Amino acid sequence: MPTVAVTDDSFEADVLKSDKPVLVDFWAEWCGPCKMIGPSLEEISEELGDKVTIAKMDIMANTDVPGRIGVQSIPLMVLFKDGKPVAQKLGAAPKSALKGWLESEL
């Protein structure tokens, strides 16, 4: 399953009310490390799509949710379960590290 784009307007329905865990990648077009992990997140989404939804939120186009959550640095990945943030990872990492971290939190 490919990653899904979420917005301030869709965040509640797509993330908080999801029936499975959702990993939200907070990113921006100008962020080099964000672009580096993008392809890895797409691959992980295909590999773990039955267990978790991987969503991406552009913090430049959507400022409300990142502001409420307190996003100060990117890339920031926040895992939500049952509508609550349960884990987060800041910064770029190799695919194997990202996938290992995510699997350990599911």
PDB file of N, CA and C in Angstrom:
ATOM      1  N   MET A   1       0.835  -1.169   0.000  1.00  0.00           N
ATOM      2  CA  MET A   1       0.000   0.000   0.000  1.00  0.00           C
ATOM      3  C   MET A   1       0.891   1.246   0.000  1.00  0.00           C
ATOM      4  N   PRO A   2       0.666   2.171  -0.908  1.00  0.00           N
ATOM      5  CA  PRO A   2       1.503   3.376  -0.943  1.00  0.00           C
ATOM      6  C   PRO A   2       1.216   4.280   0.262  1.00  0.00           C
ATOM      7  N   THR A   3       2.141   5.198   0.523  1.00  0.00           N
ATOM      8  CA  THR A   3       1.908   6.164   1.590  1.00  0.00           C
ATOM      9  C   THR A   3       0.729   7.047   1.205  1.00  0.00           C
ATOM     10  N   VAL A   4       0.104   7.638   2.210  1.00  0.00           N
ATOM     11  CA  VAL A   4      -1.031   8.523   1.965  1.00  0.00           C
ATOM     12  C   VAL A   4      -0.699   9.920   2.460  1.00  0.00           C
ATOM     13  N   ALA A   5      -1.182  10.918   1.743  1.00  0.00           N
ATOM     14  CA  ALA A   5      -0.987  12.300   2.168  1.00  0.00           C
ATOM     15  C   ALA A   5      -2.109  12.681   3.121  1.00  0.00           C
ATOM     16  N   VAL A   6      -1.756  13.272   4.248  1.00  0.00           N
ATOM     17  CA  VAL A   6      -2.766  13.766   5.174  1.00  0.00           C
ATOM     18  C   VAL A   6      -2.614  15.277   5.309  1.00  0.00           C
ATOM     19  N   THR A   7      -3.714  15.919   5.621  1.00  0.00           N
ATOM     20  CA  THR A   7      -3.757  17.375   5.766  1.00  0.00           C
ATOM     21  C   THR A   7      -4.305  17.719   7.138  1.00  0.00           C
ATOM     22  N   ASP A   8      -4.260  18.999   7.465  1.00  0.00           N
ATOM     23  CA  ASP A   8      -4.877  19.445   8.714  1.00  0.00           C
ATOM     24  C   ASP A   8      -6.341  18.997   8.763  1.00  0.00           C
ATOM     25  N   ASP A   9      -7.031  19.101   7.620  1.00  0.00           N
ATOM     26  CA  ASP A   9      -8.458  18.765   7.563  1.00  0.00           C
ATOM     27  C   ASP A   9      -8.724  17.268   7.674  1.00  0.00           C
ATOM     28  N   SER A  10      -7.822  16.445   7.135  1.00  0.00           N
ATOM     29  CA  SER A  10      -8.069  14.994   7.128  1.00  0.00           C
ATOM     30  C   SER A  10      -7.403  14.262   8.295  1.00  0.00           C
ATOM     31  N   PHE A  11      -6.610  14.967   9.099  1.00  0.00           N
ATOM     32  CA  PHE A  11      -5.810  14.328  10.141  1.00  0.00           C
ATOM     33  C   PHE A  11      -6.662  13.527  11.124  1.00  0.00           C
ATOM     34  N   GLU A  12      -7.750  14.099  11.591  1.00  0.00           N
ATOM     35  CA  GLU A  12      -8.573  13.400  12.578  1.00  0.00           C
ATOM     36  C   GLU A  12      -9.107  12.093  12.016  1.00  0.00           C
ATOM     37  N   ALA A  13      -9.679  12.138  10.815  1.00  0.00           N
ATOM     38  CA  ALA A  13     -10.265  10.933  10.215  1.00  0.00           C
ATOM     39  C   ALA A  13      -9.192   9.931   9.797  1.00  0.00           C
ATOM     40  N   ASP A  14      -8.119  10.418   9.170  1.00  0.00           N
ATOM     41  CA  ASP A  14      -7.097   9.521   8.618  1.00  0.00           C
ATOM     42  C   ASP A  14      -6.136   8.960   9.662  1.00  0.00           C
ATOM     43  N   VAL A  15      -5.907   9.702  10.726  1.00  0.00           N
ATOM     44  CA  VAL A  15      -4.909   9.294  11.715  1.00  0.00           C
ATOM     45  C   VAL A  15      -5.543   8.960  13.069  1.00  0.00           C
ATOM     46  N   LEU A  16      -6.211   9.930  13.648  1.00  0.00           N
ATOM     47  CA  LEU A  16      -6.719   9.745  15.008  1.00  0.00           C
ATOM     48  C   LEU A  16      -7.827   8.698  15.091  1.00  0.00           C
ATOM     49  N   LYS A  17      -8.629   8.572  14.039  1.00  0.00           N
ATOM     50  CA  LYS A  17      -9.741   7.610  14.068  1.00  0.00           C
ATOM     51  C   LYS A  17      -9.460   6.354  13.251  1.00  0.00           C
ATOM     52  N   SER A  18      -8.213   6.154  12.865  1.00  0.00           N
ATOM     53  CA  SER A  18      -7.843   4.970  12.088  1.00  0.00           C
ATOM     54  C   SER A  18      -7.985   3.713  12.929  1.00  0.00           C
ATOM     55  N   ASP A  19      -8.389   2.626  12.275  1.00  0.00           N
ATOM     56  CA  ASP A  19      -8.528   1.359  12.998  1.00  0.00           C
ATOM     57  C   ASP A  19      -7.220   0.590  13.096  1.00  0.00           C
ATOM     58  N   LYS A  20      -6.157   1.117  12.501  1.00  0.00           N
ATOM     59  CA  LYS A  20      -4.837   0.510  12.669  1.00  0.00           C
ATOM     60  C   LYS A  20      -3.814   1.609  12.932  1.00  0.00           C
ATOM     61  N   PRO A  21      -2.634   1.253  13.434  1.00  0.00           N
ATOM     62  CA  PRO A  21      -1.624   2.275  13.719  1.00  0.00           C
ATOM     63  C   PRO A  21      -1.279   3.082  12.464  1.00  0.00           C
ATOM     64  N   VAL A  22      -0.934   4.345  12.677  1.00  0.00           N
ATOM     65  CA  VAL A  22      -0.548   5.242  11.585  1.00  0.00           C
ATOM     66  C   VAL A  22       0.770   5.910  11.945  1.00  0.00           C
ATOM     67  N   LEU A  23       1.749   5.778  11.052  1.00  0.00           N
ATOM     68  CA  LEU A  23       3.015   6.492  11.194  1.00  0.00           C
ATOM     69  C   LEU A  23       2.917   7.746  10.336  1.00  0.00           C
ATOM     70  N   VAL A  24       3.029   8.916  10.964  1.00  0.00           N
ATOM     71  CA  VAL A  24       2.963  10.173  10.225  1.00  0.00           C
ATOM     72  C   VAL A  24       4.376  10.732  10.082  1.00  0.00           C
ATOM     73  N   ASP A  25       4.766  10.952   8.832  1.00  0.00           N
ATOM     74  CA  ASP A  25       6.056  11.561   8.510  1.00  0.00           C
ATOM     75  C   ASP A  25       5.811  13.046   8.278  1.00  0.00           C
ATOM     76  N   PHE A  26       6.294  13.887   9.189  1.00  0.00           N
ATOM     77  CA  PHE A  26       6.194  15.332   9.025  1.00  0.00           C
ATOM     78  C   PHE A  26       7.412  15.777   8.222  1.00  0.00           C
ATOM     79  N   TRP A  27       7.185  16.424   7.066  1.00  0.00           N
ATOM     80  CA  TRP A  27       8.260  16.728   6.135  1.00  0.00           C
ATOM     81  C   TRP A  27       8.006  18.070   5.457  1.00  0.00           C
ATOM     82  N   ALA A  28       8.970  18.518   4.659  1.00  0.00           N
ATOM     83  CA  ALA A  28       8.827  19.707   3.817  1.00  0.00           C
ATOM     84  C   ALA A  28       9.646  19.500   2.553  1.00  0.00           C
ATOM     85  N   GLU A  29       9.224  20.144   1.485  1.00  0.00           N
ATOM     86  CA  GLU A  29       9.876  20.012   0.182  1.00  0.00           C
ATOM     87  C   GLU A  29      11.348  20.431   0.235  1.00  0.00           C
ATOM     88  N   TRP A  30      11.670  21.432   1.049  1.00  0.00           N
ATOM     89  CA  TRP A  30      13.028  21.959   1.115  1.00  0.00           C
ATOM     90  C   TRP A  30      13.968  21.126   1.998  1.00  0.00           C
ATOM     91  N   CYS A  31      13.427  20.102   2.649  1.00  0.00           N
ATOM     92  CA  CYS A  31      14.194  19.315   3.624  1.00  0.00           C
ATOM     93  C   CYS A  31      14.920  18.152   2.938  1.00  0.00           C
ATOM     94  N   GLY A  32      16.228  18.253   2.831  1.00  0.00           N
ATOM     95  CA  GLY A  32      17.024  17.203   2.194  1.00  0.00           C
ATOM     96  C   GLY A  32      16.884  15.838   2.855  1.00  0.00           C
ATOM     97  N   PRO A  33      17.040  15.746   4.180  1.00  0.00           N
ATOM     98  CA  PRO A  33      16.882  14.447   4.838  1.00  0.00           C
ATOM     99  C   PRO A  33      15.479  13.856   4.644  1.00  0.00           C
ATOM    100  N   CYS A  34      14.465  14.727   4.563  1.00  0.00           N
ATOM    101  CA  CYS A  34      13.094  14.245   4.320  1.00  0.00           C
ATOM    102  C   CYS A  34      13.021  13.535   2.969  1.00  0.00           C
ATOM    103  N   LYS A  35      13.662  14.128   1.977  1.00  0.00           N
ATOM    104  CA  LYS A  35      13.661  13.534   0.637  1.00  0.00           C
ATOM    105  C   LYS A  35      14.444  12.219   0.626  1.00  0.00           C
ATOM    106  N   MET A  36      15.465  12.127   1.480  1.00  0.00           N
ATOM    107  CA  MET A  36      16.272  10.910   1.525  1.00  0.00           C
ATOM    108  C   MET A  36      15.468   9.722   2.045  1.00  0.00           C
ATOM    109  N   ILE A  37      14.601   9.946   3.047  1.00  0.00           N
ATOM    110  CA  ILE A  37      13.858   8.818   3.615  1.00  0.00           C
ATOM    111  C   ILE A  37      12.556   8.526   2.885  1.00  0.00           C
ATOM    112  N   GLY A  38      12.136   9.424   1.994  1.00  0.00           N
ATOM    113  CA  GLY A  38      10.874   9.233   1.280  1.00  0.00           C
ATOM    114  C   GLY A  38      10.763   7.885   0.581  1.00  0.00           C
ATOM    115  N   PRO A  39      11.751   7.507  -0.246  1.00  0.00           N
ATOM    116  CA  PRO A  39      11.664   6.209  -0.924  1.00  0.00           C
ATOM    117  C   PRO A  39      11.646   5.024   0.051  1.00  0.00           C
ATOM    118  N   SER A  40      12.383   5.132   1.148  1.00  0.00           N
ATOM    119  CA  SER A  40      12.381   4.058   2.146  1.00  0.00           C
ATOM    120  C   SER A  40      11.002   3.911   2.777  1.00  0.00           C
ATOM    121  N   LEU A  41      10.355   5.033   3.078  1.00  0.00           N
ATOM    122  CA  LEU A  41       9.018   4.970   3.668  1.00  0.00           C
ATOM    123  C   LEU A  41       8.014   4.367   2.687  1.00  0.00           C
ATOM    124  N   GLU A  42       8.174   4.665   1.407  1.00  0.00           N
ATOM    125  CA  GLU A  42       7.293   4.060   0.397  1.00  0.00           C
ATOM    126  C   GLU A  42       7.463   2.537   0.396  1.00  0.00           C
ATOM    127  N   GLU A  43       8.705   2.073   0.443  1.00  0.00           N
ATOM    128  CA  GLU A  43       8.971   0.626   0.457  1.00  0.00           C
ATOM    129  C   GLU A  43       8.437  -0.020   1.734  1.00  0.00           C
ATOM    130  N   ILE A  44       8.658   0.630   2.867  1.00  0.00           N
ATOM    131  CA  ILE A  44       8.165   0.094   4.135  1.00  0.00           C
ATOM    132  C   ILE A  44       6.643   0.049   4.121  1.00  0.00           C
ATOM    133  N   SER A  45       6.023   1.044   3.527  1.00  0.00           N
ATOM    134  CA  SER A  45       4.566   1.071   3.436  1.00  0.00           C
ATOM    135  C   SER A  45       4.047  -0.128   2.646  1.00  0.00           C
ATOM    136  N   GLU A  46       4.757  -0.479   1.587  1.00  0.00           N
ATOM    137  CA  GLU A  46       4.373  -1.660   0.800  1.00  0.00           C
ATOM    138  C   GLU A  46       4.578  -2.943   1.607  1.00  0.00           C
ATOM    139  N   GLU A  47       5.654  -3.005   2.367  1.00  0.00           N
ATOM    140  CA  GLU A  47       6.005  -4.214   3.105  1.00  0.00           C
ATOM    141  C   GLU A  47       5.161  -4.418   4.365  1.00  0.00           C
ATOM    142  N   LEU A  48       4.792  -3.335   5.031  1.00  0.00           N
ATOM    143  CA  LEU A  48       4.070  -3.439   6.305  1.00  0.00           C
ATOM    144  C   LEU A  48       2.646  -2.881   6.224  1.00  0.00           C
ATOM    145  N   GLY A  49       2.149  -2.675   5.017  1.00  0.00           N
ATOM    146  CA  GLY A  49       0.855  -2.036   4.822  1.00  0.00           C
ATOM    147  C   GLY A  49      -0.314  -2.728   5.487  1.00  0.00           C
ATOM    148  N   ASP A  50      -0.189  -4.026   5.757  1.00  0.00           N
ATOM    149  CA  ASP A  50      -1.274  -4.731   6.436  1.00  0.00           C
ATOM    150  C   ASP A  50      -1.276  -4.452   7.940  1.00  0.00           C
ATOM    151  N   LYS A  51      -0.166  -3.925   8.470  1.00  0.00           N
ATOM    152  CA  LYS A  51      -0.051  -3.682   9.911  1.00  0.00           C
ATOM    153  C   LYS A  51      -0.122  -2.206  10.284  1.00  0.00           C
ATOM    154  N   VAL A  52       0.283  -1.332   9.367  1.00  0.00           N
ATOM    155  CA  VAL A  52       0.388   0.096   9.681  1.00  0.00           C
ATOM    156  C   VAL A  52       0.163   0.912   8.412  1.00  0.00           C
ATOM    157  N   THR A  53      -0.455   2.069   8.577  1.00  0.00           N
ATOM    158  CA  THR A  53      -0.578   3.033   7.486  1.00  0.00           C
ATOM    159  C   THR A  53       0.548   4.038   7.636  1.00  0.00           C
ATOM    160  N   ILE A  54       1.237   4.328   6.549  1.00  0.00           N
ATOM    161  CA  ILE A  54       2.272   5.359   6.597  1.00  0.00           C
ATOM    162  C   ILE A  54       1.744   6.576   5.858  1.00  0.00           C
ATOM    163  N   ALA A  55       1.680   7.677   6.587  1.00  0.00           N
ATOM    164  CA  ALA A  55       1.128   8.923   6.066  1.00  0.00           C
ATOM    165  C   ALA A  55       2.202   9.995   6.058  1.00  0.00           C
ATOM    166  N   LYS A  56       2.041  10.951   5.156  1.00  0.00           N
ATOM    167  CA  LYS A  56       3.000  12.045   5.050  1.00  0.00           C
ATOM    168  C   LYS A  56       2.243  13.363   5.171  1.00  0.00           C
ATOM    169  N   MET A  57       2.780  14.279   5.988  1.00  0.00           N
ATOM    170  CA  MET A  57       2.170  15.595   6.135  1.00  0.00           C
ATOM    171  C   MET A  57       3.206  16.664   5.843  1.00  0.00           C
ATOM    172  N   ASP A  58       2.930  17.468   4.841  1.00  0.00           N
ATOM    173  CA  ASP A  58       3.785  18.595   4.463  1.00  0.00           C
ATOM    174  C   ASP A  58       3.537  19.724   5.464  1.00  0.00           C
ATOM    175  N   ILE A  59       4.544  20.046   6.269  1.00  0.00           N
ATOM    176  CA  ILE A  59       4.358  21.031   7.332  1.00  0.00           C
ATOM    177  C   ILE A  59       4.242  22.461   6.802  1.00  0.00           C
ATOM    178  N   MET A  60       4.642  22.701   5.560  1.00  0.00           N
ATOM    179  CA  MET A  60       4.513  24.036   4.991  1.00  0.00           C
ATOM    180  C   MET A  60       3.076  24.288   4.519  1.00  0.00           C
ATOM    181  N   ALA A  61       2.418  23.248   4.040  1.00  0.00           N
ATOM    182  CA  ALA A  61       1.042  23.371   3.561  1.00  0.00           C
ATOM    183  C   ALA A  61       0.033  23.154   4.687  1.00  0.00           C
ATOM    184  N   ASN A  62       0.468  22.500   5.756  1.00  0.00           N
ATOM    185  CA  ASN A  62      -0.401  22.179   6.890  1.00  0.00           C
ATOM    186  C   ASN A  62       0.310  22.589   8.166  1.00  0.00           C
ATOM    187  N   THR A  63      -0.120  23.682   8.760  1.00  0.00           N
ATOM    188  CA  THR A  63       0.597  24.207   9.923  1.00  0.00           C
ATOM    189  C   THR A  63      -0.116  23.949  11.249  1.00  0.00           C
ATOM    190  N   ASP A  64      -1.409  23.645  11.215  1.00  0.00           N
ATOM    191  CA  ASP A  64      -2.173  23.483  12.447  1.00  0.00           C
ATOM    192  C   ASP A  64      -1.731  22.247  13.237  1.00  0.00           C
ATOM    193  N   VAL A  65      -1.797  21.072  12.623  1.00  0.00           N
ATOM    194  CA  VAL A  65      -1.456  19.830  13.326  1.00  0.00           C
ATOM    195  C   VAL A  65       0.004  19.829  13.783  1.00  0.00           C
ATOM    196  N   PRO A  66       0.963  20.153  12.912  1.00  0.00           N
ATOM    197  CA  PRO A  66       2.352  20.182  13.391  1.00  0.00           C
ATOM    198  C   PRO A  66       2.546  21.150  14.562  1.00  0.00           C
ATOM    199  N   GLY A  67       1.831  22.271  14.552  1.00  0.00           N
ATOM    200  CA  GLY A  67       1.923  23.221  15.648  1.00  0.00           C
ATOM    201  C   GLY A  67       1.368  22.648  16.942  1.00  0.00           C
ATOM    202  N   ARG A  68       0.227  21.954  16.854  1.00  0.00           N
ATOM    203  CA  ARG A  68      -0.383  21.359  18.047  1.00  0.00           C
ATOM    204  C   ARG A  68       0.475  20.234  18.608  1.00  0.00           C
ATOM    205  N   ILE A  69       1.115  19.472  17.725  1.00  0.00           N
ATOM    206  CA  ILE A  69       1.932  18.341  18.166  1.00  0.00           C
ATOM    207  C   ILE A  69       3.297  18.815  18.671  1.00  0.00           C
ATOM    208  N   GLY A  70       3.717  19.995  18.216  1.00  0.00           N
ATOM    209  CA  GLY A  70       4.997  20.540  18.653  1.00  0.00           C
ATOM    210  C   GLY A  70       6.161  20.147  17.755  1.00  0.00           C
ATOM    211  N   VAL A  71       5.892  19.984  16.452  1.00  0.00           N
ATOM    212  CA  VAL A  71       6.963  19.649  15.507  1.00  0.00           C
ATOM    213  C   VAL A  71       7.899  20.845  15.401  1.00  0.00           C
ATOM    214  N   GLN A  72       9.168  20.632  15.756  1.00  0.00           N
ATOM    215  CA  GLN A  72      10.156  21.704  15.691  1.00  0.00           C
ATOM    216  C   GLN A  72      11.283  21.382  14.724  1.00  0.00           C
ATOM    217  N   SER A  73      11.534  20.109  14.493  1.00  0.00           N
ATOM    218  CA  SER A  73      12.569  19.669  13.559  1.00  0.00           C
ATOM    219  C   SER A  73      11.983  18.574  12.684  1.00  0.00           C
ATOM    220  N   ILE A  74      12.493  18.488  11.472  1.00  0.00           N
ATOM    221  CA  ILE A  74      12.037  17.439  10.546  1.00  0.00           C
ATOM    222  C   ILE A  74      13.243  16.801   9.887  1.00  0.00           C
ATOM    223  N   PRO A  75      13.108  15.589   9.379  1.00  0.00           N
ATOM    224  CA  PRO A  75      11.906  14.772   9.392  1.00  0.00           C
ATOM    225  C   PRO A  75      11.613  14.232  10.791  1.00  0.00           C
ATOM    226  N   LEU A  76      10.336  14.283  11.145  1.00  0.00           N
ATOM    227  CA  LEU A  76       9.868  13.728  12.408  1.00  0.00           C
ATOM    228  C   LEU A  76       8.784  12.713  12.091  1.00  0.00           C
ATOM    229  N   MET A  77       8.963  11.503  12.561  1.00  0.00           N
ATOM    230  CA  MET A  77       7.967  10.455  12.360  1.00  0.00           C
ATOM    231  C   MET A  77       7.319  10.159  13.703  1.00  0.00           C
ATOM    232  N   VAL A  78       5.994  10.234  13.738  1.00  0.00           N
ATOM    233  CA  VAL A  78       5.237   9.988  14.963  1.00  0.00           C
ATOM    234  C   VAL A  78       4.270   8.843  14.696  1.00  0.00           C
ATOM    235  N   LEU A  79       4.331   7.829  15.554  1.00  0.00           N
ATOM    236  CA  LEU A  79       3.435   6.682  15.443  1.00  0.00           C
ATOM    237  C   LEU A  79       2.230   6.902  16.348  1.00  0.00           C
ATOM    238  N   PHE A  80       1.049   6.806  15.747  1.00  0.00           N
ATOM    239  CA  PHE A  80      -0.204   6.947  16.481  1.00  0.00           C
ATOM    240  C   PHE A  80      -0.894   5.595  16.561  1.00  0.00           C
ATOM    241  N   LYS A  81      -1.370   5.263  17.765  1.00  0.00           N
ATOM    242  CA  LYS A  81      -2.185   4.065  17.986  1.00  0.00           C
ATOM    243  C   LYS A  81      -3.410   4.501  18.767  1.00  0.00           C
ATOM    244  N   ASP A  82      -4.567   4.071  18.318  1.00  0.00           N
ATOM    245  CA  ASP A  82      -5.820   4.419  19.001  1.00  0.00           C
ATOM    246  C   ASP A  82      -5.938   5.928  19.233  1.00  0.00           C
ATOM    247  N   GLY A  83      -5.493   6.699  18.249  1.00  0.00           N
ATOM    248  CA  GLY A  83      -5.633   8.146  18.315  1.00  0.00           C
ATOM    249  C   GLY A  83      -4.627   8.877  19.172  1.00  0.00           C
ATOM    250  N   LYS A  84      -3.624   8.167  19.678  1.00  0.00           N
ATOM    251  CA  LYS A  84      -2.643   8.801  20.564  1.00  0.00           C
ATOM    252  C   LYS A  84      -1.220   8.578  20.037  1.00  0.00           C
ATOM    253  N   PRO A  85      -0.353   9.592  20.171  1.00  0.00           N
ATOM    254  CA  PRO A  85       1.052   9.396  19.801  1.00  0.00           C
ATOM    255  C   PRO A  85       1.727   8.469  20.813  1.00  0.00           C
ATOM    256  N   VAL A  86       2.361   7.406  20.317  1.00  0.00           N
ATOM    257  CA  VAL A  86       2.982   6.435  21.216  1.00  0.00           C
ATOM    258  C   VAL A  86       4.494   6.333  21.039  1.00  0.00           C
ATOM    259  N   ALA A  87       5.014   6.829  19.926  1.00  0.00           N
ATOM    260  CA  ALA A  87       6.459   6.772  19.689  1.00  0.00           C
ATOM    261  C   ALA A  87       6.816   7.806  18.630  1.00  0.00           C
ATOM    262  N   GLN A  88       8.057   8.258  18.663  1.00  0.00           N
ATOM    263  CA  GLN A  88       8.513   9.176  17.619  1.00  0.00           C
ATOM    264  C   GLN A  88       9.987   8.980  17.344  1.00  0.00           C
ATOM    265  N   LYS A  89      10.351   9.335  16.115  1.00  0.00           N
ATOM    266  CA  LYS A  89      11.745   9.226  15.673  1.00  0.00           C
ATOM    267  C   LYS A  89      12.080  10.480  14.893  1.00  0.00           C
ATOM    268  N   LEU A  90      13.156  11.127  15.282  1.00  0.00           N
ATOM    269  CA  LEU A  90      13.586  12.358  14.631  1.00  0.00           C
ATOM    270  C   LEU A  90      14.812  12.088  13.767  1.00  0.00           C
ATOM    271  N   GLY A  91      14.778  12.605  12.546  1.00  0.00           N
ATOM    272  CA  GLY A  91      15.941  12.530  11.678  1.00  0.00           C
ATOM    273  C   GLY A  91      15.903  11.381  10.697  1.00  0.00           C
ATOM    274  N   ALA A  92      16.763  11.479   9.705  1.00  0.00           N
ATOM    275  CA  ALA A  92      16.861  10.457   8.670  1.00  0.00           C
ATOM    276  C   ALA A  92      17.659   9.267   9.175  1.00  0.00           C
ATOM    277  N   ALA A  93      17.349   8.103   8.617  1.00  0.00           N
ATOM    278  CA  ALA A  93      18.066   6.876   8.959  1.00  0.00           C
ATOM    279  C   ALA A  93      17.929   5.925   7.780  1.00  0.00           C
ATOM    280  N   PRO A  94      18.790   4.918   7.688  1.00  0.00           N
ATOM    281  CA  PRO A  94      18.651   3.931   6.619  1.00  0.00           C
ATOM    282  C   PRO A  94      17.323   3.183   6.757  1.00  0.00           C
ATOM    283  N   LYS A  95      16.867   2.633   5.648  1.00  0.00           N
ATOM    284  CA  LYS A  95      15.601   1.902   5.634  1.00  0.00           C
ATOM    285  C   LYS A  95      15.568   0.819   6.707  1.00  0.00           C
ATOM    286  N   SER A  96      16.638   0.063   6.840  1.00  0.00           N
ATOM    287  CA  SER A  96      16.649  -1.040   7.808  1.00  0.00           C
ATOM    288  C   SER A  96      16.426  -0.524   9.231  1.00  0.00           C
ATOM    289  N   ALA A  97      17.002   0.632   9.557  1.00  0.00           N
ATOM    290  CA  ALA A  97      16.834   1.209  10.889  1.00  0.00           C
ATOM    291  C   ALA A  97      15.413   1.716  11.085  1.00  0.00           C
ATOM    292  N   LEU A  98      14.857   2.372  10.063  1.00  0.00           N
ATOM    293  CA  LEU A  98      13.487   2.874  10.152  1.00  0.00           C
ATOM    294  C   LEU A  98      12.494   1.717  10.316  1.00  0.00           C
ATOM    295  N   LYS A  99      12.674   0.696   9.511  1.00  0.00           N
ATOM    296  CA  LYS A  99      11.759  -0.452   9.561  1.00  0.00           C
ATOM    297  C   LYS A  99      11.893  -1.181  10.892  1.00  0.00           C
ATOM    298  N   GLY A 100      13.117  -1.378  11.359  1.00  0.00           N
ATOM    299  CA  GLY A 100      13.336  -2.054  12.637  1.00  0.00           C
ATOM    300  C   GLY A 100      12.704  -1.291  13.786  1.00  0.00           C
ATOM    301  N   TRP A 101      12.860   0.041  13.789  1.00  0.00           N
ATOM    302  CA  TRP A 101      12.254   0.864  14.831  1.00  0.00           C
ATOM    303  C   TRP A 101      10.734   0.734  14.778  1.00  0.00           C
ATOM    304  N   LEU A 102      10.160   0.858  13.581  1.00  0.00           N
ATOM    305  CA  LEU A 102       8.710   0.788  13.438  1.00  0.00           C
ATOM    306  C   LEU A 102       8.169  -0.559  13.881  1.00  0.00           C
ATOM    307  N   GLU A 103       8.816  -1.637  13.452  1.00  0.00           N
ATOM    308  CA  GLU A 103       8.347  -2.977  13.829  1.00  0.00           C
ATOM    309  C   GLU A 103       8.424  -3.176  15.343  1.00  0.00           C
ATOM    310  N   SER A 104       9.423  -2.596  15.984  1.00  0.00           N
ATOM    311  CA  SER A 104       9.559  -2.761  17.437  1.00  0.00           C
ATOM    312  C   SER A 104       8.467  -1.994  18.193  1.00  0.00           C
ATOM    313  N   GLU A 105       7.855  -1.012  17.547  1.00  0.00           N
ATOM    314  CA  GLU A 105       6.823  -0.208  18.191  1.00  0.00           C
ATOM    315  C   GLU A 105       5.402  -0.695  17.892  1.00  0.00           C
ATOM    316  N   LEU A 106       5.267  -1.557  16.903  1.00  0.00           N
ATOM    317  CA  LEU A 106       3.914  -2.027  16.525  1.00  0.00           C
ATOM    318  C   LEU A 106       3.395  -3.071  17.481  1.00  0.00           C
TER     319      LEU A 106
END
